[in-house]
Amino acid sequence: MARTFTTIAFAASATDEAQTAAAELIALYGQEDPAEADVIVALGGDGFMLQTLHQTMNSGKLVYGMNRGSIGFLMNRYSTENLRERLAEAVENTFRPLEMLTVDTEGNRFRALAINEVYLFRQSYQAAKLKVVVDGRVRLEELICDGVLLSTPAGSTAYNLSAHGPILPLEAPLLALTPVSPFRPRRWRGALLPNKVTVDIAILEPDKRPVNAVADHVEVKSVVQVRIAESENITAHILSDPDYSWSDRILAEQFSN
């Protein structure tokens, strides 16, 4: 059933292209306070979409992106025409972010949310040495690598894909656990996990092999323990054009060069 969006708020990244698009669209459709608007139209690239989603998580706000950046996998195609009609016909995609809980070498605890992925990476020239536990069961006693990441379906075409991880359909109840330049076990290439699991990663030899952890754009330095699980009570909402669905985007990505 088509929705009716009476008020629209436009948000744009700082690039000239996005700012010009915002000015054009505001002249055509007006501008509402984002806190009061029925829908937020984000103009930029995937990074700006992530920023907008972080700002609107758990508010119930719907976000419709139009690509005025580079990759724009999370975005719809840009056009100034028939925006209200496009919004009315758009498909809502609801998903839950990952929650990252860390403990650093000083015993400090930190919490952050990730829409794309949580990843750990070596802080120095020494490879990271990690122990991976899934739902309380040790799965990798020792993983030596440059890093490892746990990706959501929404983030599976980002860093996960660059690390040769699998692309996941947005509706798939899965997470991708993907190593970055694994040295040992040399033949381990990652795993697909149910989205309800809890992943604990312990940093072995943290003084000799320091590791940082990142949830989207939030970085925590010198961690010794990281717990990752899908949030139980936080949601984000993206609108996508029905003729440019997530399945279409995934297929296009998998068959591209």
PDB file of C-alpha atoms in Angstrom, residues 11-22 42-50 65-79 244:
ATOM      1  CA  ALA A  11      19.800  16.420   4.536  1.00  0.00           C
ATOM      2  CA  ALA A  12      22.947  16.712   2.429  1.00  0.00           C
ATOM      3  CA  SER A  13      26.618  15.948   2.787  1.00  0.00           C
ATOM      4  CA  ALA A  14      29.125  18.799   2.542  1.00  0.00           C
ATOM      5  CA  THR A  15      30.087  18.130  -1.093  1.00  0.00           C
ATOM      6  CA  ASP A  16      29.163  20.677  -3.746  1.00  0.00           C
ATOM      7  CA  GLU A  17      27.163  18.071  -5.652  1.00  0.00           C
ATOM      8  CA  ALA A  18      25.036  17.177  -2.630  1.00  0.00           C
ATOM      9  CA  GLN A  19      24.542  20.794  -1.576  1.00  0.00           C
ATOM     10  CA  THR A  20      23.428  21.783  -5.094  1.00  0.00           C
ATOM     11  CA  ALA A  21      20.973  18.879  -5.166  1.00  0.00           C
ATOM     12  CA  ALA A  22      19.563  19.896  -1.781  1.00  0.00           C
ATOM     13  CA  ALA A  42      19.534  11.983   2.462  1.00  0.00           C
ATOM     14  CA  LEU A  43      21.704  13.320  -0.364  1.00  0.00           C
ATOM     15  CA  GLY A  44      25.275  12.089  -0.601  1.00  0.00           C
ATOM     16  CA  GLY A  45      27.059   8.752  -0.627  1.00  0.00           C
ATOM     17  CA  ASP A  46      26.947   5.666   1.557  1.00  0.00           C
ATOM     18  CA  GLY A  47      28.983   7.352   4.273  1.00  0.00           C
ATOM     19  CA  PHE A  48      26.450  10.134   4.608  1.00  0.00           C
ATOM     20  CA  MET A  49      23.605   7.613   4.623  1.00  0.00           C
ATOM     21  CA  LEU A  50      25.271   5.813   7.532  1.00  0.00           C
ATOM     22  CA  GLY A  65      18.671   8.209   0.083  1.00  0.00           C
ATOM     23  CA  MET A  66      19.552   9.609  -3.329  1.00  0.00           C
ATOM     24  CA  ASN A  67      23.073   9.188  -4.607  1.00  0.00           C
ATOM     25  CA  ARG A  68      25.141  12.337  -4.783  1.00  0.00           C
ATOM     26  CA  GLY A  69      28.343  10.583  -3.750  1.00  0.00           C
ATOM     27  CA  SER A  70      30.601   7.931  -5.259  1.00  0.00           C
ATOM     28  CA  ILE A  71      29.443   4.329  -4.696  1.00  0.00           C
ATOM     29  CA  GLY A  72      25.966   4.885  -3.298  1.00  0.00           C
ATOM     30  CA  PHE A  73      24.984   1.239  -2.793  1.00  0.00           C
ATOM     31  CA  LEU A  74      22.620   2.272  -0.008  1.00  0.00           C
ATOM     32  CA  MET A  75      21.165   5.061  -2.119  1.00  0.00           C
ATOM     33  CA  ASN A  76      18.496   5.341  -4.795  1.00  0.00           C
ATOM     34  CA  ARG A  77      19.092   6.986  -8.142  1.00  0.00           C
ATOM     35  CA  TYR A  78      19.044  10.759  -8.097  1.00  0.00           C
ATOM     36  CA  SER A  79      16.236  12.683  -9.792  1.00  0.00           C
ATOM     37  CA  TYR A 244      15.841  -0.751  -7.808  1.00  0.00           C
TER      38      TYR A 244
END
